[in-house]
């Protein structure tokens, strides 16, 4: 089935005229029609637009156009503003919002010929690790437990819809954003490759802001090569974003074929958590062995401030979010709940427009920035953040990459972990430090747990050294030979 | 003693600090590419960034940074090579993002000072605490609809320089002089047009009072958005009187934000600011620290125009002008340039008299401005030349000037056309003098017997007989000879 | 330190989110749990450490002073839930 192809394979197939872009897109649209009502991965599907883009791609292909994503159907997380297409950020407060502009990242993908199938579901304003906080309902993980196939599992979050769509073959690749782990953790839960590049590698212009200093747009792919192809198109300096890095975009795809012989791989002892299943530890050791076999040198390292990452994150992210979300006030766009006075307009609109988790984080953020608490919380957290970065910088003097587990568990069921917010926050323990430090990190599927659920391995490298990250990730991918398929998928 | 207000219990001193908000002269806004021009159709100069649409981000305007640094240099202030932008968080409909991008802990300009000229001619230094860049807010119209306020975001995001003074001001006069001086410096630098009517310069006036001998400051109140120098001065006095009354009634002045009601000449509390704001300042994570290069700052400094104080001093030494005249001529850069054009190669004091006297009067009467004068500096200079070479005398010159104002003609052509050349022909003067003396023998006798004041009568009669065109010095000289 | 209902109400006002008593009570509990967990940051020795605000590797780029945006009032106003001609409309504010 065309939907089983990788992006690299589809690209070759299109160029070799084995099938048309129209056929490729149509097959995906049929698959979405069949499976999305159950998965709820997509919030909106743009049939007409996708077919138009696919037909245009076919025309260009016939003329010998060799753009890297020509005719490739992708899913776009509903956090990216897409011109003329409703963008909700998974929230009620943006339900009526149709952006009059295209985000830089999605414009880059369109520039390179991609076809957009639709916008994917997500935790509201990217706040969550399970996609359960979306106003538009949860997403079902296409993977099922062997022991208990009726349990509905979460795909992870906040980019749950994108992950589920790619895993279920309802898209060949997808965009996501990673602020505390929101690409890597769902990638791990859904058996995908998920990449959080260096901070500033991809522009944030037109991406609905959650936590400005932590938001990283990045790709989902079913293979390392696919995600490298996607990142190559998404990345690039954007003068409209002051935090966009003015550095050239290397050939990420080529880096996937690099040998890792002689590379030094660090294994940080702190990447363990209480109650972490033994299988994850085992997989981690397996990953170390794979890399050693591929010629890398393994070195034990220490990142002593790792355990403070979550606390640091849950001060800084809500603080920035509380300010970024102040613009949702019912005046210029979005939901409006009227009231006799201005104060009523604001309070009612925001009470009704924001879900519980978003309200909770806005409250946390407002509190930690408020008078008397700034030094004790926000300032302190930014200092601990500096120490977390320093841990990485010092480690990278001894090693070229770090290998860790991606998540402290496999995908859990809807309904688990929902009582206590802190329990949910602990999902991000291994992903958060790389967000705080801005260093590139990718999750690669390493294997399955005893329940048949995917487990991911995380590779972290120096700032702007995604090439080494892709090289190591590709080596892991080759060694792991991960070929398992999710139960719920196109054509199954 | 200085300025003091009399209360029921005695004298009171006024302590004033001013926060000036000056709109930066630039084509585009501080963080967006929308235009800044005044008076456009509502919401026609608004970008998605200004309207805080989802996903929009700020990018700093180079010229706004330059303008702030130039202003800082003009205030003899320290330029901070590293400064930072912070968010000031609060909700208001004219503030789309729910926060203002400002500078809190690390402003672009630090301490400086400015010399002001007080009404009595004395000068005083007023300290500048800091200058920082921040976004202006949009405009709310509250009087267009019974139950709704209308919002225009054209002004949202325009660059402002907030200039904070030390609480060194001690009278309404000093407050006025300070605002005028700041305005003058920024107009010279081209960093702000200082147009208070259009709102490009606004003052927040902080006022407290205390009794002589007190060292500490008492509670102050802030009077926001005062938009003329006159109102600043009036607000200072009105608020000081109010506070004195509060203290003398045994109450305490409450710290609050107030507005100046120019119609009634009093201040009143602002209703929308009930509780103290918690602005939750934190560094804007969409921006990075602003780092300035010393060489760039030095280059800006080298290219600054001559500023009012330096120009005034030079006018006094180079042209021998009084401190008052020099002050008047340098208040506006265009006026100073006008004067120097007239004075170049001519009698500078005469030039000063003509510019500050007849020329300024002509501006007033025609309603024209120095940028579009009825008589050019070159023309005025030519008029002075005609006097210097004695073609006309001073009195005729005034008539010629009036004609110049009316017609815009050059003085020489007016003199020719009207036949106003001064008569220096001693023969003609002798004849006229003889005639007057002959016809006024009684007065001649009175004069010779001691009534010296009658000399003026003879001068007047001779001038009248010669239609004012006689050279006065020659007339005097001839009369003196004939009357002894 | 523990949050009380009054503090939660004050924060809700700052954040402009209406909250009923039930939600305030729930939040008091949740926020206290979260802050209790965050307190572990106090263990860290931060003496002499400069805060990191992200994007550690870059210098702030400046924009040229050119008018290249704005001038599309219809698009600016198009999504507005309440507008009057070229203005946004809100309940009247008294100053």
PDB file of N, CA, C and O in Angstrom, chain A residues 113-173:
ATOM      1  N   UNK A 113       7.206  21.696  -1.860  1.00  0.00           N
ATOM      2  CA  UNK A 113       6.280  20.873  -2.638  1.00  0.00           C
ATOM      3  C   UNK A 113       5.381  19.946  -1.850  1.00  0.00           C
ATOM      4  O   UNK A 113       4.674  19.111  -2.430  1.00  0.00           O
ATOM      5  N   UNK A 114       5.372  20.071  -0.504  1.00  0.00           N
ATOM      6  CA  UNK A 114       4.572  19.122   0.289  1.00  0.00           C
ATOM      7  C   UNK A 114       3.083  19.321   0.076  1.00  0.00           C
ATOM      8  O   UNK A 114       2.629  20.393  -0.304  1.00  0.00           O
ATOM      9  N   UNK A 115       2.342  18.268   0.348  1.00  0.00           N
ATOM     10  CA  UNK A 115       0.881  18.298   0.318  1.00  0.00           C
ATOM     11  C   UNK A 115       0.402  18.238   1.768  1.00  0.00           C
ATOM     12  O   UNK A 115       0.872  17.403   2.539  1.00  0.00           O
ATOM     13  N   UNK A 116      -0.521  19.133   2.132  1.00  0.00           N
ATOM     14  CA  UNK A 116      -1.032  19.121   3.503  1.00  0.00           C
ATOM     15  C   UNK A 116      -2.368  18.403   3.550  1.00  0.00           C
ATOM     16  O   UNK A 116      -3.336  18.827   2.926  1.00  0.00           O
ATOM     17  N   UNK A 117      -2.418  17.316   4.322  1.00  0.00           N
ATOM     18  CA  UNK A 117      -3.651  16.545   4.424  1.00  0.00           C
ATOM     19  C   UNK A 117      -4.627  17.197   5.401  1.00  0.00           C
ATOM     20  O   UNK A 117      -5.831  17.168   5.201  1.00  0.00           O
ATOM     21  N   UNK A 118      -4.097  17.748   6.486  1.00  0.00           N
ATOM     22  CA  UNK A 118      -4.993  18.351   7.470  1.00  0.00           C
ATOM     23  C   UNK A 118      -4.252  18.736   8.725  1.00  0.00           C
ATOM     24  O   UNK A 118      -3.031  18.607   8.810  1.00  0.00           O
ATOM     25  N   UNK A 119      -5.025  19.241   9.730  1.00  0.00           N
ATOM     26  CA  UNK A 119      -4.446  19.696  10.995  1.00  0.00           C
ATOM     27  C   UNK A 119      -4.711  18.665  12.073  1.00  0.00           C
ATOM     28  O   UNK A 119      -5.818  18.136  12.197  1.00  0.00           O
ATOM     29  N   UNK A 120      -3.674  18.404  12.861  1.00  0.00           N
ATOM     30  CA  UNK A 120      -3.809  17.327  13.827  1.00  0.00           C
ATOM     31  C   UNK A 120      -4.105  17.801  15.238  1.00  0.00           C
ATOM     32  O   UNK A 120      -3.741  18.907  15.649  1.00  0.00           O
ATOM     33  N   UNK A 121      -4.734  16.896  15.968  1.00  0.00           N
ATOM     34  CA  UNK A 121      -5.163  17.094  17.330  1.00  0.00           C
ATOM     35  C   UNK A 121      -3.953  17.240  18.249  1.00  0.00           C
ATOM     36  O   UNK A 121      -2.855  16.751  17.945  1.00  0.00           O
ATOM     37  N   UNK A 122      -4.161  17.874  19.380  1.00  0.00           N
ATOM     38  CA  UNK A 122      -3.044  18.132  20.289  1.00  0.00           C
ATOM     39  C   UNK A 122      -3.571  18.517  21.654  1.00  0.00           C
ATOM     40  O   UNK A 122      -4.719  18.943  21.781  1.00  0.00           O
ATOM     41  N   UNK A 123      -2.717  18.403  22.667  1.00  0.00           N
ATOM     42  CA  UNK A 123      -3.085  18.932  23.976  1.00  0.00           C
ATOM     43  C   UNK A 123      -3.266  20.438  23.837  1.00  0.00           C
ATOM     44  O   UNK A 123      -2.548  21.084  23.077  1.00  0.00           O
ATOM     45  N   UNK A 124      -4.227  20.978  24.561  1.00  0.00           N
ATOM     46  CA  UNK A 124      -4.545  22.401  24.451  1.00  0.00           C
ATOM     47  C   UNK A 124      -3.327  23.283  24.677  1.00  0.00           C
ATOM     48  O   UNK A 124      -2.653  23.166  25.710  1.00  0.00           O
ATOM     49  N   UNK A 125      -3.054  24.155  23.700  1.00  0.00           N
ATOM     50  CA  UNK A 125      -1.883  25.050  23.772  1.00  0.00           C
ATOM     51  C   UNK A 125      -0.595  24.290  24.071  1.00  0.00           C
ATOM     52  O   UNK A 125       0.322  24.836  24.669  1.00  0.00           O
ATOM     53  N   UNK A 126      -0.537  23.052  23.627  1.00  0.00           N
ATOM     54  CA  UNK A 126       0.678  22.227  23.775  1.00  0.00           C
ATOM     55  C   UNK A 126       0.988  21.875  25.219  1.00  0.00           C
ATOM     56  O   UNK A 126       2.109  21.474  25.529  1.00  0.00           O
ATOM     57  N   UNK A 127      -0.006  22.000  26.087  1.00  0.00           N
ATOM     58  CA  UNK A 127       0.245  21.721  27.508  1.00  0.00           C
ATOM     59  C   UNK A 127      -0.248  20.333  27.874  1.00  0.00           C
ATOM     60  O   UNK A 127      -1.415  20.156  28.236  1.00  0.00           O
ATOM     61  N   UNK A 128       0.622  19.350  27.775  1.00  0.00           N
ATOM     62  CA  UNK A 128       0.185  18.011  28.171  1.00  0.00           C
ATOM     63  C   UNK A 128       1.081  16.947  27.584  1.00  0.00           C
ATOM     64  O   UNK A 128       1.884  17.208  26.684  1.00  0.00           O
ATOM     65  N   UNK A 129       0.962  15.735  28.101  1.00  0.00           N
ATOM     66  CA  UNK A 129       1.768  14.609  27.599  1.00  0.00           C
ATOM     67  C   UNK A 129       0.902  13.427  27.226  1.00  0.00           C
ATOM     68  O   UNK A 129       1.346  12.283  27.268  1.00  0.00           O
ATOM     69  N   UNK A 130      -0.360  13.680  26.870  1.00  0.00           N
ATOM     70  CA  UNK A 130      -1.231  12.553  26.581  1.00  0.00           C
ATOM     71  C   UNK A 130      -2.299  12.885  25.541  1.00  0.00           C
ATOM     72  O   UNK A 130      -3.037  12.016  25.126  1.00  0.00           O
ATOM     73  N   UNK A 131      -2.376  14.144  25.133  1.00  0.00           N
ATOM     74  CA  UNK A 131      -3.431  14.623  24.240  1.00  0.00           C
ATOM     75  C   UNK A 131      -4.805  14.583  24.911  1.00  0.00           C
ATOM     76  O   UNK A 131      -5.836  14.716  24.258  1.00  0.00           O
ATOM     77  N   UNK A 132      -4.848  14.400  26.242  1.00  0.00           N
ATOM     78  CA  UNK A 132      -6.124  14.328  26.933  1.00  0.00           C
ATOM     79  C   UNK A 132      -6.675  15.724  27.247  1.00  0.00           C
ATOM     80  O   UNK A 132      -7.835  15.849  27.663  1.00  0.00           O
ATOM     81  N   UNK A 133      -5.840  16.750  27.107  1.00  0.00           N
ATOM     82  CA  UNK A 133      -6.366  18.069  27.466  1.00  0.00           C
ATOM     83  C   UNK A 133      -6.952  18.805  26.256  1.00  0.00           C
ATOM     84  O   UNK A 133      -7.372  19.944  26.373  1.00  0.00           O
ATOM     85  N   UNK A 134      -6.975  18.158  25.107  1.00  0.00           N
ATOM     86  CA  UNK A 134      -7.556  18.802  23.918  1.00  0.00           C
ATOM     87  C   UNK A 134      -9.036  19.070  24.136  1.00  0.00           C
ATOM     88  O   UNK A 134      -9.755  18.240  24.690  1.00  0.00           O
ATOM     89  N   UNK A 135      -9.496  20.223  23.675  1.00  0.00           N
ATOM     90  CA  UNK A 135     -10.928  20.510  23.776  1.00  0.00           C
ATOM     91  C   UNK A 135     -11.713  19.624  22.833  1.00  0.00           C
ATOM     92  O   UNK A 135     -12.931  19.444  22.989  1.00  0.00           O
ATOM     93  N   UNK A 136     -11.027  19.069  21.827  1.00  0.00           N
ATOM     94  CA  UNK A 136     -11.697  18.334  20.762  1.00  0.00           C
ATOM     95  C   UNK A 136     -11.625  16.832  20.962  1.00  0.00           C
ATOM     96  O   UNK A 136     -11.743  16.061  20.012  1.00  0.00           O
ATOM     97  N   UNK A 137     -11.438  16.409  22.180  1.00  0.00           N
ATOM     98  CA  UNK A 137     -11.442  14.978  22.481  1.00  0.00           C
ATOM     99  C   UNK A 137     -10.065  14.372  22.399  1.00  0.00           C
ATOM    100  O   UNK A 137      -9.165  14.926  21.769  1.00  0.00           O
ATOM    101  N   UNK A 138      -9.888  13.222  23.032  1.00  0.00           N
ATOM    102  CA  UNK A 138      -8.571  12.586  23.058  1.00  0.00           C
ATOM    103  C   UNK A 138      -8.273  11.894  21.726  1.00  0.00           C
ATOM    104  O   UNK A 138      -9.135  11.737  20.872  1.00  0.00           O
ATOM    105  N   UNK A 139      -7.027  11.473  21.595  1.00  0.00           N
ATOM    106  CA  UNK A 139      -6.571  10.728  20.417  1.00  0.00           C
ATOM    107  C   UNK A 139      -6.289   9.300  20.864  1.00  0.00           C
ATOM    108  O   UNK A 139      -5.760   9.089  21.954  1.00  0.00           O
ATOM    109  N   UNK A 140      -6.661   8.331  20.034  1.00  0.00           N
ATOM    110  CA  UNK A 140      -6.347   6.953  20.397  1.00  0.00           C
ATOM    111  C   UNK A 140      -5.021   6.561  19.793  1.00  0.00           C
ATOM    112  O   UNK A 140      -4.757   6.773  18.604  1.00  0.00           O
ATOM    113  N   UNK A 141      -4.173   5.972  20.588  1.00  0.00           N
ATOM    114  CA  UNK A 141      -2.883   5.463  20.109  1.00  0.00           C
ATOM    115  C   UNK A 141      -3.164   4.244  19.224  1.00  0.00           C
ATOM    116  O   UNK A 141      -3.880   3.317  19.638  1.00  0.00           O
ATOM    117  N   UNK A 142      -2.641   4.190  17.996  1.00  0.00           N
ATOM    118  CA  UNK A 142      -2.890   3.041  17.117  1.00  0.00           C
ATOM    119  C   UNK A 142      -2.294   1.735  17.638  1.00  0.00           C
ATOM    120  O   UNK A 142      -2.656   0.663  17.162  1.00  0.00           O
ATOM    121  N   UNK A 143      -1.394   1.809  18.619  1.00  0.00           N
ATOM    122  CA  UNK A 143      -0.818   0.612  19.215  1.00  0.00           C
ATOM    123  C   UNK A 143      -1.732   0.075  20.312  1.00  0.00           C
ATOM    124  O   UNK A 143      -2.321   0.836  21.073  1.00  0.00           O
ATOM    125  N   UNK A 144      -1.829  -1.269  20.377  1.00  0.00           N
ATOM    126  CA  UNK A 144      -2.677  -1.916  21.381  1.00  0.00           C
ATOM    127  C   UNK A 144      -1.832  -2.829  22.254  1.00  0.00           C
ATOM    128  O   UNK A 144      -0.872  -3.446  21.798  1.00  0.00           O
ATOM    129  N   UNK A 145      -2.253  -2.950  23.517  1.00  0.00           N
ATOM    130  CA  UNK A 145      -1.578  -3.898  24.410  1.00  0.00           C
ATOM    131  C   UNK A 145      -1.931  -5.312  23.982  1.00  0.00           C
ATOM    132  O   UNK A 145      -3.097  -5.611  23.746  1.00  0.00           O
ATOM    133  N   UNK A 146      -0.940  -6.179  23.941  1.00  0.00           N
ATOM    134  CA  UNK A 146      -1.204  -7.592  23.623  1.00  0.00           C
ATOM    135  C   UNK A 146      -2.195  -8.178  24.613  1.00  0.00           C
ATOM    136  O   UNK A 146      -3.163  -8.827  24.218  1.00  0.00           O
ATOM    137  N   UNK A 147      -1.902  -7.929  25.894  1.00  0.00           N
ATOM    138  CA  UNK A 147      -2.706  -8.536  26.968  1.00  0.00           C
ATOM    139  C   UNK A 147      -4.117  -7.991  27.016  1.00  0.00           C
ATOM    140  O   UNK A 147      -5.038  -8.653  27.499  1.00  0.00           O
ATOM    141  N   UNK A 148      -4.273  -6.742  26.622  1.00  0.00           N
ATOM    142  CA  UNK A 148      -5.553  -6.076  26.854  1.00  0.00           C
ATOM    143  C   UNK A 148      -5.876  -5.149  25.681  1.00  0.00           C
ATOM    144  O   UNK A 148      -5.846  -3.936  25.799  1.00  0.00           O
ATOM    145  N   UNK A 149      -6.168  -5.745  24.525  1.00  0.00           N
ATOM    146  CA  UNK A 149      -6.316  -4.935  23.315  1.00  0.00           C
ATOM    147  C   UNK A 149      -7.508  -3.980  23.321  1.00  0.00           C
ATOM    148  O   UNK A 149      -7.613  -3.122  22.458  1.00  0.00           O
ATOM    149  N   UNK A 150      -8.391  -4.145  24.289  1.00  0.00           N
ATOM    150  CA  UNK A 150      -9.535  -3.232  24.296  1.00  0.00           C
ATOM    151  C   UNK A 150      -9.199  -1.897  24.970  1.00  0.00           C
ATOM    152  O   UNK A 150      -9.908  -0.913  24.790  1.00  0.00           O
ATOM    153  N   UNK A 151      -8.129  -1.876  25.732  1.00  0.00           N
ATOM    154  CA  UNK A 151      -7.765  -0.625  26.411  1.00  0.00           C
ATOM    155  C   UNK A 151      -7.406   0.428  25.382  1.00  0.00           C
ATOM    156  O   UNK A 151      -6.702   0.154  24.405  1.00  0.00           O
ATOM    157  N   UNK A 152      -7.922   1.606  25.597  1.00  0.00           N
ATOM    158  CA  UNK A 152      -7.592   2.707  24.693  1.00  0.00           C
ATOM    159  C   UNK A 152      -6.381   3.428  25.288  1.00  0.00           C
ATOM    160  O   UNK A 152      -6.441   3.955  26.402  1.00  0.00           O
ATOM    161  N   UNK A 153      -5.292   3.453  24.521  1.00  0.00           N
ATOM    162  CA  UNK A 153      -4.056   4.046  25.024  1.00  0.00           C
ATOM    163  C   UNK A 153      -3.865   5.457  24.472  1.00  0.00           C
ATOM    164  O   UNK A 153      -4.374   5.801  23.414  1.00  0.00           O
ATOM    165  N   UNK A 154      -3.117   6.250  25.209  1.00  0.00           N
ATOM    166  CA  UNK A 154      -2.816   7.608  24.745  1.00  0.00           C
ATOM    167  C   UNK A 154      -1.607   7.565  23.809  1.00  0.00           C
ATOM    168  O   UNK A 154      -0.741   6.701  23.961  1.00  0.00           O
ATOM    169  N   UNK A 155      -1.545   8.468  22.861  1.00  0.00           N
ATOM    170  CA  UNK A 155      -0.402   8.518  21.948  1.00  0.00           C
ATOM    171  C   UNK A 155       0.748   9.339  22.515  1.00  0.00           C
ATOM    172  O   UNK A 155       1.789   9.473  21.881  1.00  0.00           O
ATOM    173  N   UNK A 156       0.544   9.888  23.706  1.00  0.00           N
ATOM    174  CA  UNK A 156       1.509  10.833  24.255  1.00  0.00           C
ATOM    175  C   UNK A 156       1.081  12.246  23.840  1.00  0.00           C
ATOM    176  O   UNK A 156       0.096  12.448  23.167  1.00  0.00           O
ATOM    177  N   UNK A 157       1.844  13.224  24.244  1.00  0.00           N
ATOM    178  CA  UNK A 157       1.487  14.598  23.898  1.00  0.00           C
ATOM    179  C   UNK A 157       2.667  15.538  24.116  1.00  0.00           C
ATOM    180  O   UNK A 157       3.690  15.126  24.651  1.00  0.00           O
ATOM    181  N   UNK A 158       2.486  16.771  23.682  1.00  0.00           N
ATOM    182  CA  UNK A 158       1.237  17.331  23.229  1.00  0.00           C
ATOM    183  C   UNK A 158       0.919  17.023  21.766  1.00  0.00           C
ATOM    184  O   UNK A 158      -0.221  17.195  21.337  1.00  0.00           O
ATOM    185  N   UNK A 159       1.929  16.550  20.979  1.00  0.00           N
ATOM    186  CA  UNK A 159       1.684  16.332  19.540  1.00  0.00           C
ATOM    187  C   UNK A 159       1.087  14.957  19.294  1.00  0.00           C
ATOM    188  O   UNK A 159       1.542  14.218  18.412  1.00  0.00           O
ATOM    189  N   UNK A 160       0.069  14.594  20.082  1.00  0.00           N
ATOM    190  CA  UNK A 160      -0.515  13.257  19.984  1.00  0.00           C
ATOM    191  C   UNK A 160      -1.149  12.964  18.641  1.00  0.00           C
ATOM    192  O   UNK A 160      -1.021  11.850  18.119  1.00  0.00           O
ATOM    193  N   UNK A 161      -1.829  13.923  18.078  1.00  0.00           N
ATOM    194  CA  UNK A 161      -2.500  13.719  16.797  1.00  0.00           C
ATOM    195  C   UNK A 161      -1.507  13.456  15.678  1.00  0.00           C
ATOM    196  O   UNK A 161      -1.688  12.551  14.865  1.00  0.00           O
ATOM    197  N   UNK A 162      -0.435  14.242  15.640  1.00  0.00           N
ATOM    198  CA  UNK A 162       0.596  14.052  14.610  1.00  0.00           C
ATOM    199  C   UNK A 162       1.222  12.671  14.727  1.00  0.00           C
ATOM    200  O   UNK A 162       1.416  11.974  13.725  1.00  0.00           O
ATOM    201  N   UNK A 163       1.534  12.264  15.955  1.00  0.00           N
ATOM    202  CA  UNK A 163       2.172  10.964  16.165  1.00  0.00           C
ATOM    203  C   UNK A 163       1.233   9.845  15.754  1.00  0.00           C
ATOM    204  O   UNK A 163       1.622   8.907  15.035  1.00  0.00           O
ATOM    205  N   UNK A 164      -0.004   9.917  16.182  1.00  0.00           N
ATOM    206  CA  UNK A 164      -0.962   8.863  15.846  1.00  0.00           C
ATOM    207  C   UNK A 164      -1.167   8.789  14.333  1.00  0.00           C
ATOM    208  O   UNK A 164      -1.243   7.700  13.755  1.00  0.00           O
ATOM    209  N   UNK A 165      -1.254   9.930  13.687  1.00  0.00           N
ATOM    210  CA  UNK A 165      -1.480   9.959  12.232  1.00  0.00           C
ATOM    211  C   UNK A 165      -0.335   9.277  11.494  1.00  0.00           C
ATOM    212  O   UNK A 165      -0.554   8.465  10.591  1.00  0.00           O
ATOM    213  N   UNK A 166       0.890   9.591  11.853  1.00  0.00           N
ATOM    214  CA  UNK A 166       2.032   9.002  11.150  1.00  0.00           C
ATOM    215  C   UNK A 166       2.136   7.515  11.453  1.00  0.00           C
ATOM    216  O   UNK A 166       2.374   6.696  10.564  1.00  0.00           O
ATOM    217  N   UNK A 167       1.906   7.154  12.712  1.00  0.00           N
ATOM    218  CA  UNK A 167       1.994   5.741  13.086  1.00  0.00           C
ATOM    219  C   UNK A 167       0.938   4.910  12.384  1.00  0.00           C
ATOM    220  O   UNK A 167       1.193   3.780  11.955  1.00  0.00           O
ATOM    221  N   UNK A 168      -0.242   5.442  12.247  1.00  0.00           N
ATOM    222  CA  UNK A 168      -1.346   4.716  11.628  1.00  0.00           C
ATOM    223  C   UNK A 168      -1.330   4.826  10.103  1.00  0.00           C
ATOM    224  O   UNK A 168      -2.256   4.384   9.433  1.00  0.00           O
ATOM    225  N   UNK A 169      -0.293   5.412   9.596  1.00  0.00           N
ATOM    226  CA  UNK A 169      -0.150   5.603   8.137  1.00  0.00           C
ATOM    227  C   UNK A 169      -1.257   6.470   7.555  1.00  0.00           C
ATOM    228  O   UNK A 169      -1.686   6.278   6.406  1.00  0.00           O
ATOM    229  N   UNK A 170      -1.701   7.428   8.341  1.00  0.00           N
ATOM    230  CA  UNK A 170      -2.653   8.411   7.830  1.00  0.00           C
ATOM    231  C   UNK A 170      -1.914   9.652   7.336  1.00  0.00           C
ATOM    232  O   UNK A 170      -2.528  10.649   6.965  1.00  0.00           O
ATOM    233  N   UNK A 171      -0.594   9.618   7.377  1.00  0.00           N
ATOM    234  CA  UNK A 171       0.268  10.678   6.835  1.00  0.00           C
ATOM    235  C   UNK A 171       1.662  10.081   6.744  1.00  0.00           C
ATOM    236  O   UNK A 171       1.980   9.149   7.492  1.00  0.00           O
ATOM    237  N   UNK A 172       2.491  10.608   5.842  1.00  0.00           N
ATOM    238  CA  UNK A 172       3.835  10.039   5.717  1.00  0.00           C
ATOM    239  C   UNK A 172       4.784  10.657   6.719  1.00  0.00           C
ATOM    240  O   UNK A 172       5.825  10.088   7.047  1.00  0.00           O
ATOM    241  N   UNK A 173       4.439  11.811   7.164  1.00  0.00           N
ATOM    242  CA  UNK A 173       5.253  12.516   8.146  1.00  0.00           C
ATOM    243  C   UNK A 173       4.384  13.616   8.730  1.00  0.00           C
ATOM    244  O   UNK A 173       3.272  13.864   8.249  1.00  0.00           O
TER     245      UNK A 173
END
